């Protein structure tokens, strides 16, 4: 079976192909030749499914600001059966008179390098290429460090694939406080990033209700089943997922005292509101928020809720005990 091309790589290939042609490419030429569509066609994917995938990709690129131009029949512009598609290079390139300060170039270079090798995206690669095309040598470090992030949990790729193919998935999910993971089966509808963590939103097959799962709590491999669901279920799923997470966060607020001028003040202040005693910060998951607060050490004190304060204290004690054990061992 032909290897499956990740969605972001397929989008990058589509952009490159549409920029490389002056007269444009027909839909069939794209499906037959652009890597990402061609492999699916070779694997037996129906032509109507490939055409729908192309239409979604085209809409997504336009949403991202990529100017895809549709060229119809000159005699009948409304007849799009043999339409050609292209990206006018002059509209996609950076303006010729644009200038960046040294600080702005540092930020752009850092943004391009932030992706770890296993999760590098076409957008990041394209951004780096554009920066270098300006004549800026990006090899010399401008800032003393370049952070590395893992854009995806192990479950991301199979879930993304299942969403595209409208396939039911199964996975083991371990919630805090439970001794063993539980098997969950869902129709995955959207992957959303909230508070820098990936979640999958879908319909739980066993109870026929919407559910949102944190990818980092998925244990083991995600199994993609042959069972198909209606693609219309995906419409607006991302917005529903984010709205649900925002409602949960709004219902859970922590009162914190934070030392001014610290990293904690900077990071927490972005999503906080002022309070007479400190700041109120909404959160979705008590255990994950406790992990974050504990990482700030003495920069943060939890006033309420008590359950969150106890969870942070438990984590800090575990760190002290770990260091104590290491000191005694040495």
mmCIF file of C-alpha atoms in Angstrom:
data_model
loop_
_atom_site.group_PDB
_atom_site.id
_atom_site.type_symbol
_atom_site.label_atom_id
_atom_site.label_comp_id
_atom_site.label_asym_id
_atom_site.label_seq_id
_atom_site.Cartn_x
_atom_site.Cartn_y
_atom_site.Cartn_z
ATOM 1 C CA UNK A 1 0.000 0.000 0.000
ATOM 2 C CA UNK A 2 1.264 3.482 -0.829
ATOM 3 C CA UNK A 3 2.525 5.506 2.112
ATOM 4 C CA UNK A 4 0.100 8.109 3.399
ATOM 5 C CA UNK A 5 1.204 11.728 3.111
ATOM 6 C CA UNK A 6 0.388 13.938 6.133
ATOM 7 C CA UNK A 7 -2.197 16.647 5.475
ATOM 8 C CA UNK A 8 0.186 19.561 6.043
ATOM 9 C CA UNK A 9 2.688 18.053 3.598
ATOM 10 C CA UNK A 10 -0.088 17.624 1.028
ATOM 11 C CA UNK A 11 -1.051 21.285 1.453
ATOM 12 C CA UNK A 12 2.562 22.356 0.987
ATOM 13 C CA UNK A 13 2.853 20.228 -2.151
ATOM 14 C CA UNK A 14 -0.346 21.805 -3.483
ATOM 15 C CA UNK A 15 0.980 25.321 -2.883
ATOM 16 C CA UNK A 16 4.256 24.515 -4.634
ATOM 17 C CA UNK A 17 2.445 22.972 -7.625
ATOM 18 C CA UNK A 18 0.037 25.896 -8.036
ATOM 19 C CA UNK A 19 2.871 28.415 -7.811
ATOM 20 C CA UNK A 20 4.930 26.576 -10.427
ATOM 21 C CA UNK A 21 2.404 27.030 -13.252
ATOM 22 C CA UNK A 22 1.445 30.127 -15.213
ATOM 23 C CA UNK A 23 -1.557 28.640 -17.005
ATOM 24 C CA UNK A 24 -2.845 26.761 -13.980
ATOM 25 C CA UNK A 25 -3.647 23.108 -13.323
ATOM 26 C CA UNK A 26 -6.956 21.337 -13.719
ATOM 27 C CA UNK A 27 -8.408 19.452 -10.790
ATOM 28 C CA UNK A 28 -7.625 16.132 -12.478
ATOM 29 C CA UNK A 29 -4.015 17.146 -13.114
ATOM 30 C CA UNK A 30 -3.686 17.996 -9.428
ATOM 31 C CA UNK A 31 -5.200 14.721 -8.266
ATOM 32 C CA UNK A 32 -3.037 12.706 -10.683
ATOM 33 C CA UNK A 33 0.273 14.421 -10.026
ATOM 34 C CA UNK A 34 0.463 16.228 -6.677
ATOM 35 C CA UNK A 35 1.967 14.104 -3.914
ATOM 36 C CA UNK A 36 -0.627 13.450 -1.260
ATOM 37 C CA UNK A 37 -3.511 13.033 -3.688
ATOM 38 C CA UNK A 38 -1.658 10.676 -6.045
ATOM 39 C CA UNK A 39 -0.852 8.184 -3.274
ATOM 40 C CA UNK A 40 -4.475 8.055 -2.180
ATOM 41 C CA UNK A 41 -5.601 7.508 -5.765
ATOM 42 C CA UNK A 42 -3.092 4.671 -6.121
ATOM 43 C CA UNK A 43 -4.439 3.156 -2.885
ATOM 44 C CA UNK A 44 -7.953 3.041 -4.371
ATOM 45 C CA UNK A 45 -9.585 6.156 -2.904
ATOM 46 C CA UNK A 46 -12.690 7.091 -4.925
ATOM 47 C CA UNK A 47 -12.416 10.083 -7.261
ATOM 48 C CA UNK A 48 -15.318 11.890 -5.586
ATOM 49 C CA UNK A 49 -13.593 11.571 -2.193
ATOM 50 C CA UNK A 50 -10.369 12.969 -3.675
ATOM 51 C CA UNK A 51 -12.268 15.875 -5.210
ATOM 52 C CA UNK A 52 -13.870 16.692 -1.848
ATOM 53 C CA UNK A 53 -10.437 16.548 -0.210
ATOM 54 C CA UNK A 54 -9.089 18.999 -2.791
ATOM 55 C CA UNK A 55 -12.013 21.368 -2.212
ATOM 56 C CA UNK A 56 -11.373 21.291 1.565
ATOM 57 C CA UNK A 57 -7.661 21.866 1.044
ATOM 58 C CA UNK A 58 -8.349 24.756 -1.309
ATOM 59 C CA UNK A 59 -10.722 26.372 1.200
ATOM 60 C CA UNK A 60 -8.237 25.897 4.034
ATOM 61 C CA UNK A 61 -5.407 27.504 2.075
ATOM 62 C CA UNK A 62 -7.597 30.446 1.182
ATOM 63 C CA UNK A 63 -8.524 30.795 4.849
ATOM 64 C CA UNK A 64 -4.791 30.981 5.601
ATOM 65 C CA UNK A 65 -4.435 33.815 3.097
ATOM 66 C CA UNK A 66 -3.042 31.855 0.136
ATOM 67 C CA UNK A 67 -4.483 33.512 -3.032
ATOM 68 C CA UNK A 68 -5.674 30.543 -5.115
ATOM 69 C CA UNK A 69 -7.042 31.813 -8.399
ATOM 70 C CA UNK A 70 -9.692 29.926 -10.394
ATOM 71 C CA UNK A 71 -9.496 30.321 -14.176
ATOM 72 C CA UNK A 72 -12.639 29.277 -16.023
ATOM 73 C CA UNK A 73 -13.506 28.946 -19.694
ATOM 74 C CA UNK A 74 -13.095 32.319 -21.377
ATOM 75 C CA UNK A 75 -16.259 31.693 -23.378
ATOM 76 C CA UNK A 76 -18.232 30.719 -20.293
ATOM 77 C CA UNK A 77 -16.507 31.852 -17.042
ATOM 78 C CA UNK A 78 -19.220 30.228 -14.933
ATOM 79 C CA UNK A 79 -18.473 26.777 -16.353
ATOM 80 C CA UNK A 80 -15.877 25.372 -13.940
ATOM 81 C CA UNK A 81 -15.822 21.787 -15.228
ATOM 82 C CA UNK A 82 -12.435 22.376 -16.852
ATOM 83 C CA UNK A 83 -11.341 25.165 -14.528
ATOM 84 C CA UNK A 84 -7.658 25.656 -13.831
ATOM 85 C CA UNK A 85 -6.150 26.680 -10.521
ATOM 86 C CA UNK A 86 -2.983 28.646 -9.805
ATOM 87 C CA UNK A 87 -1.360 30.886 -7.216
ATOM 88 C CA UNK A 88 -0.149 34.169 -8.741
ATOM 89 C CA UNK A 89 3.404 34.381 -7.450
ATOM 90 C CA UNK A 90 3.335 38.171 -7.311
ATOM 91 C CA UNK A 91 0.431 38.034 -4.857
ATOM 92 C CA UNK A 92 1.953 35.310 -2.684
ATOM 93 C CA UNK A 93 5.507 36.635 -2.417
ATOM 94 C CA UNK A 94 6.488 39.089 0.280
ATOM 95 C CA UNK A 95 6.164 42.707 -0.947
ATOM 96 C CA UNK A 96 9.401 43.998 -2.448
ATOM 97 C CA UNK A 97 9.512 47.076 -0.234
ATOM 98 C CA UNK A 98 8.966 45.252 3.060
ATOM 99 C CA UNK A 99 11.682 45.699 5.651
ATOM 100 C CA UNK A 100 12.286 43.990 8.985
ATOM 101 C CA UNK A 101 14.225 45.326 11.916
ATOM 102 C CA UNK A 102 16.894 43.167 13.544
ATOM 103 C CA UNK A 103 14.502 42.367 16.402
ATOM 104 C CA UNK A 104 11.695 41.426 14.001
ATOM 105 C CA UNK A 105 14.048 39.185 12.041
ATOM 106 C CA UNK A 106 15.058 37.517 15.300
ATOM 107 C CA UNK A 107 11.427 36.737 16.104
ATOM 108 C CA UNK A 108 10.764 35.398 12.598
ATOM 109 C CA UNK A 109 13.869 33.243 12.667
ATOM 110 C CA UNK A 110 12.977 31.930 16.104
ATOM 111 C CA UNK A 111 9.423 31.166 15.006
ATOM 112 C CA UNK A 112 10.755 29.217 12.043
ATOM 113 C CA UNK A 113 13.127 27.177 14.187
ATOM 114 C CA UNK A 114 10.747 26.438 17.046
ATOM 115 C CA UNK A 115 9.359 23.266 15.480
ATOM 116 C CA UNK A 116 11.091 20.069 16.455
ATOM 117 C CA UNK A 117 12.302 17.837 13.656
ATOM 118 C CA UNK A 118 9.571 15.241 14.121
ATOM 119 C CA UNK A 119 6.771 17.816 13.967
ATOM 120 C CA UNK A 120 8.079 20.320 11.436
ATOM 121 C CA UNK A 121 5.327 21.841 9.318
ATOM 122 C CA UNK A 122 5.216 23.018 5.753
ATOM 123 C CA UNK A 123 4.243 26.471 6.969
ATOM 124 C CA UNK A 124 7.347 26.683 9.162
ATOM 125 C CA UNK A 125 9.608 25.509 6.347
ATOM 126 C CA UNK A 126 8.016 27.969 3.933
ATOM 127 C CA UNK A 127 8.445 30.788 6.442
ATOM 128 C CA UNK A 128 12.132 30.021 6.871
ATOM 129 C CA UNK A 129 12.608 29.925 3.108
ATOM 130 C CA UNK A 130 10.966 33.329 2.750
ATOM 131 C CA UNK A 131 13.163 34.786 5.465
ATOM 132 C CA UNK A 132 16.316 33.448 3.803
ATOM 133 C CA UNK A 133 15.112 34.739 0.430
ATOM 134 C CA UNK A 134 15.420 38.244 1.867
ATOM 135 C CA UNK A 135 19.179 37.743 2.023
ATOM 136 C CA UNK A 136 19.268 37.174 5.764
ATOM 137 C CA UNK A 137 21.711 34.528 6.930
ATOM 138 C CA UNK A 138 19.797 32.535 9.513
ATOM 139 C CA UNK A 139 22.688 30.319 10.593
ATOM 140 C CA UNK A 140 24.140 32.816 13.078
ATOM 141 C CA UNK A 141 22.163 32.671 16.324
ATOM 142 C CA UNK A 142 20.447 35.975 17.097
ATOM 143 C CA UNK A 143 18.944 34.896 20.384
ATOM 144 C CA UNK A 144 20.713 32.810 22.985
ATOM 145 C CA UNK A 145 18.306 29.905 22.749
ATOM 146 C CA UNK A 146 15.723 28.427 20.421
ATOM 147 C CA UNK A 147 12.863 26.643 22.183
ATOM 148 C CA UNK A 148 11.731 23.288 20.921
ATOM 149 C CA UNK A 149 8.135 22.199 21.055
ATOM 150 C CA UNK A 150 6.463 18.950 20.141
ATOM 151 C CA UNK A 151 3.488 20.015 18.093
ATOM 152 C CA UNK A 152 1.909 16.613 18.290
ATOM 153 C CA UNK A 153 1.271 13.817 20.687
ATOM 154 C CA UNK A 154 1.702 10.297 19.298
ATOM 155 C CA UNK A 155 -2.066 10.068 18.814
ATOM 156 C CA UNK A 156 -2.221 13.180 16.613
ATOM 157 C CA UNK A 157 -1.380 11.636 13.238
ATOM 158 C CA UNK A 158 -3.769 8.639 13.375
ATOM 159 C CA UNK A 159 -6.564 10.845 14.684
ATOM 160 C CA UNK A 160 -5.999 13.417 11.950
ATOM 161 C CA UNK A 161 -6.063 10.636 9.382
ATOM 162 C CA UNK A 162 -9.279 9.200 10.837
ATOM 163 C CA UNK A 163 -10.955 12.626 10.749
ATOM 164 C CA UNK A 164 -10.065 13.057 7.079
ATOM 165 C CA UNK A 165 -11.327 9.565 6.220
ATOM 166 C CA UNK A 166 -14.396 9.780 8.516
ATOM 167 C CA UNK A 167 -13.445 6.611 10.398
ATOM 168 C CA UNK A 168 -14.424 5.579 13.924
ATOM 169 C CA UNK A 169 -11.440 5.166 16.245
ATOM 170 C CA UNK A 170 -10.779 3.366 19.516
ATOM 171 C CA UNK A 171 -8.180 4.116 22.167
ATOM 172 C CA UNK A 172 -7.424 3.606 25.841
ATOM 173 C CA UNK A 173 -7.872 6.751 27.926
ATOM 174 C CA UNK A 174 -6.510 7.232 31.443
ATOM 175 C CA UNK A 175 -8.192 9.865 33.581
ATOM 176 C CA UNK A 176 -6.569 11.235 36.769
ATOM 177 C CA UNK A 177 -7.465 9.167 39.817
ATOM 178 C CA UNK A 178 -8.264 6.030 37.827
ATOM 179 C CA UNK A 179 -6.120 2.917 38.256
ATOM 180 C CA UNK A 180 -6.453 1.694 34.676
ATOM 181 C CA UNK A 181 -7.343 3.230 31.302
ATOM 182 C CA UNK A 182 -10.795 2.790 29.809
ATOM 183 C CA UNK A 183 -11.470 1.852 26.199
ATOM 184 C CA UNK A 184 -13.197 4.674 24.328
ATOM 185 C CA UNK A 185 -14.725 4.604 20.847
ATOM 186 C CA UNK A 186 -15.517 7.857 19.108
ATOM 187 C CA UNK A 187 -16.317 9.426 15.772
ATOM 188 C CA UNK A 188 -13.438 11.928 15.686
ATOM 189 C CA UNK A 189 -14.572 15.267 14.271
ATOM 190 C CA UNK A 190 -11.849 17.818 15.057
ATOM 191 C CA UNK A 191 -8.438 18.320 16.615
ATOM 192 C CA UNK A 192 -8.141 21.578 18.551
ATOM 193 C CA UNK A 193 -5.325 23.270 20.397
ATOM 194 C CA UNK A 194 -6.406 24.891 23.671
ATOM 195 C CA UNK A 195 -4.040 26.302 26.304
ATOM 196 C CA UNK A 196 -1.129 24.850 24.271
ATOM 197 C CA UNK A 197 -2.494 21.295 24.498
ATOM 198 C CA UNK A 198 -4.102 19.169 21.808
ATOM 199 C CA UNK A 199 -7.603 17.769 22.251
ATOM 200 C CA UNK A 200 -9.708 15.537 20.030
ATOM 201 C CA UNK A 201 -13.413 16.325 19.856
ATOM 202 C CA UNK A 202 -15.925 13.755 18.698
ATOM 203 C CA UNK A 203 -19.021 11.713 19.397
ATOM 204 C CA UNK A 204 -18.697 8.877 21.900
ATOM 205 C CA UNK A 205 -20.149 5.876 20.055
ATOM 206 C CA UNK A 206 -21.253 4.102 23.240
ATOM 207 C CA UNK A 207 -23.340 6.974 24.629
ATOM 208 C CA UNK A 208 -23.945 9.030 21.447
ATOM 209 C CA UNK A 209 -22.797 12.248 23.104
ATOM 210 C CA UNK A 210 -20.122 14.834 22.339
ATOM 211 C CA UNK A 211 -16.866 14.301 24.194
ATOM 212 C CA UNK A 212 -13.463 15.999 24.267
ATOM 213 C CA UNK A 213 -10.305 14.061 25.108
ATOM 214 C CA UNK A 214 -6.829 15.304 25.930
ATOM 215 C CA UNK A 215 -4.350 13.619 23.600
ATOM 216 C CA UNK A 216 -1.654 13.346 26.262
ATOM 217 C CA UNK A 217 -3.953 11.022 28.248
ATOM 218 C CA UNK A 218 -4.398 8.541 25.405
ATOM 219 C CA UNK A 219 -2.520 5.378 26.340
ATOM 220 C CA UNK A 220 -1.017 3.238 23.595
ATOM 221 C CA UNK A 221 -1.945 3.248 19.935
ATOM 222 C CA UNK A 222 -5.071 4.681 18.337
ATOM 223 C CA UNK A 223 -6.914 2.009 16.348
ATOM 224 C CA UNK A 224 -8.657 3.277 13.212
ATOM 225 C CA UNK A 225 -11.614 1.056 12.353
ATOM 226 C CA UNK A 226 -13.220 0.494 8.928
ATOM 227 C CA UNK A 227 -16.518 1.926 10.219
ATOM 228 C CA UNK A 228 -17.358 5.165 8.385
ATOM 229 C CA UNK A 229 -19.458 8.102 9.594
ATOM 230 C CA UNK A 230 -21.126 10.974 7.743
ATOM 231 C CA UNK A 231 -18.618 13.703 6.851
ATOM 232 C CA UNK A 232 -21.286 16.342 7.536
ATOM 233 C CA UNK A 233 -20.770 15.692 11.248
ATOM 234 C CA UNK A 234 -17.419 17.496 10.974
ATOM 235 C CA UNK A 235 -19.030 20.785 9.985
ATOM 236 C CA UNK A 236 -18.446 23.342 12.734
ATOM 237 C CA UNK A 237 -16.951 20.697 15.028
ATOM 238 C CA UNK A 238 -13.830 22.723 15.794
ATOM 239 C CA UNK A 239 -15.871 25.731 16.849
ATOM 240 C CA UNK A 240 -18.111 23.563 19.045
ATOM 241 C CA UNK A 241 -15.075 21.987 20.682
ATOM 242 C CA UNK A 242 -13.453 25.320 21.495
ATOM 243 C CA UNK A 243 -16.730 26.750 22.785
ATOM 244 C CA UNK A 244 -17.095 23.766 25.093
ATOM 245 C CA UNK A 245 -13.564 24.136 26.439
ATOM 246 C CA UNK A 246 -14.117 27.844 26.985
ATOM 247 C CA UNK A 247 -17.315 27.111 28.946
ATOM 248 C CA UNK A 248 -15.436 24.657 31.149
ATOM 249 C CA UNK A 249 -12.667 27.187 31.738
ATOM 250 C CA UNK A 250 -15.175 29.899 32.575
ATOM 251 C CA UNK A 251 -16.741 27.634 35.206
ATOM 252 C CA UNK A 252 -13.363 26.898 36.831
ATOM 253 C CA UNK A 253 -11.380 29.839 38.118
ATOM 254 C CA UNK A 254 -8.387 29.922 40.425
ATOM 255 C CA UNK A 255 -7.462 32.792 42.732
ATOM 256 C CA UNK A 256 -3.692 33.164 42.659
ATOM 257 C CA UNK A 257 -1.095 35.421 44.228
ATOM 258 C CA UNK A 258 1.780 35.886 41.796
ATOM 259 C CA UNK A 259 5.137 37.581 42.318
ATOM 260 C CA UNK A 260 5.331 40.613 39.987
ATOM 261 C CA UNK A 261 7.942 40.603 37.253
ATOM 262 C CA UNK A 262 8.347 36.818 37.191
ATOM 263 C CA UNK A 263 7.768 34.310 34.425
ATOM 264 C CA UNK A 264 4.589 33.224 36.193
ATOM 265 C CA UNK A 265 3.288 36.799 36.180
ATOM 266 C CA UNK A 266 3.994 37.085 32.461
ATOM 267 C CA UNK A 267 2.435 33.783 31.409
ATOM 268 C CA UNK A 268 -0.542 33.713 33.760
ATOM 269 C CA UNK A 269 -1.253 37.407 33.336
ATOM 270 C CA UNK A 270 -2.120 36.877 29.674
ATOM 271 C CA UNK A 271 -5.262 34.964 30.571
ATOM 272 C CA UNK A 272 -6.046 36.476 33.979
ATOM 273 C CA UNK A 273 -8.380 39.104 35.372
ATOM 274 C CA UNK A 274 -7.526 41.278 38.344
ATOM 275 C CA UNK A 275 -8.815 40.462 41.833
ATOM 276 C CA UNK A 276 -8.458 42.362 45.148
ATOM 277 C CA UNK A 277 -6.124 39.675 46.482
ATOM 278 C CA UNK A 278 -4.359 38.694 43.252
ATOM 279 C CA UNK A 279 -5.594 37.406 39.907
ATOM 280 C CA UNK A 280 -8.325 35.086 38.701
ATOM 281 C CA UNK A 281 -7.189 32.549 36.086
ATOM 282 C CA UNK A 282 -9.673 30.204 34.359
ATOM 283 C CA UNK A 283 -8.626 26.602 33.750
ATOM 284 C CA UNK A 284 -10.005 23.484 32.067
ATOM 285 C CA UNK A 285 -8.238 20.635 33.860
ATOM 286 C CA UNK A 286 -7.263 20.873 37.544
ATOM 287 C CA UNK A 287 -4.461 18.306 37.315
ATOM 288 C CA UNK A 288 -2.816 19.844 34.259
ATOM 289 C CA UNK A 289 -3.139 23.350 35.707
ATOM 290 C CA UNK A 290 -1.564 22.088 38.931
ATOM 291 C CA UNK A 291 1.388 20.793 36.904
ATOM 292 C CA UNK A 292 1.830 24.231 35.369
ATOM 293 C CA UNK A 293 1.548 26.119 38.654
ATOM 294 C CA UNK A 294 3.985 23.794 40.395
ATOM 295 C CA UNK A 295 6.545 24.474 37.670
ATOM 296 C CA UNK A 296 6.660 28.135 38.750
ATOM 297 C CA UNK A 297 7.768 27.173 42.263
ATOM 298 C CA UNK A 298 7.620 30.056 44.772
ATOM 299 C CA UNK A 299 6.439 32.538 42.128
ATOM 300 C CA UNK A 300 2.802 31.451 42.644
ATOM 301 C CA UNK A 301 0.609 30.800 45.670
ATOM 302 C CA UNK A 302 -2.814 29.216 45.191
ATOM 303 C CA UNK A 303 -5.463 30.845 47.359
ATOM 304 C CA UNK A 304 -8.394 28.833 46.033
ATOM 305 C CA UNK A 305 -9.832 26.398 45.186
ATOM 306 C CA UNK A 306 -8.501 24.165 47.940
ATOM 307 C CA UNK A 307 -8.349 21.112 45.668
ATOM 308 C CA UNK A 308 -6.023 22.946 43.295
ATOM 309 C CA UNK A 309 -3.839 24.189 46.161
ATOM 310 C CA UNK A 310 -3.543 20.648 47.544
ATOM 311 C CA UNK A 311 -2.642 19.301 44.100
ATOM 312 C CA UNK A 312 0.140 21.890 43.686
ATOM 313 C CA UNK A 313 1.508 21.180 47.175
ATOM 314 C CA UNK A 314 1.517 17.445 46.409
ATOM 315 C CA UNK A 315 3.610 18.048 43.294
ATOM 316 C CA UNK A 316 6.058 20.338 45.073
ATOM 317 C CA UNK A 317 6.524 17.801 47.873
ATOM 318 C CA UNK A 318 7.210 15.104 45.294
ATOM 319 C CA UNK A 319 9.969 17.268 43.808
ATOM 320 C CA UNK A 320 11.525 17.844 47.255
ATOM 321 C CA UNK A 321 11.382 14.139 48.078
ATOM 322 C CA UNK A 322 12.961 13.256 44.742
ATOM 323 C CA UNK A 323 15.869 15.639 45.313
ATOM 324 C CA UNK A 324 16.273 14.410 48.895
ATOM 325 C CA UNK A 325 16.478 10.788 47.754
ATOM 326 C CA UNK A 326 19.052 11.684 45.104
ATOM 327 C CA UNK A 327 21.166 13.599 47.636
ATOM 328 C CA UNK A 328 21.116 10.685 50.094
ATOM 329 C CA UNK A 329 22.004 8.229 47.341
ATOM 330 C CA UNK A 330 25.031 10.256 46.325
#
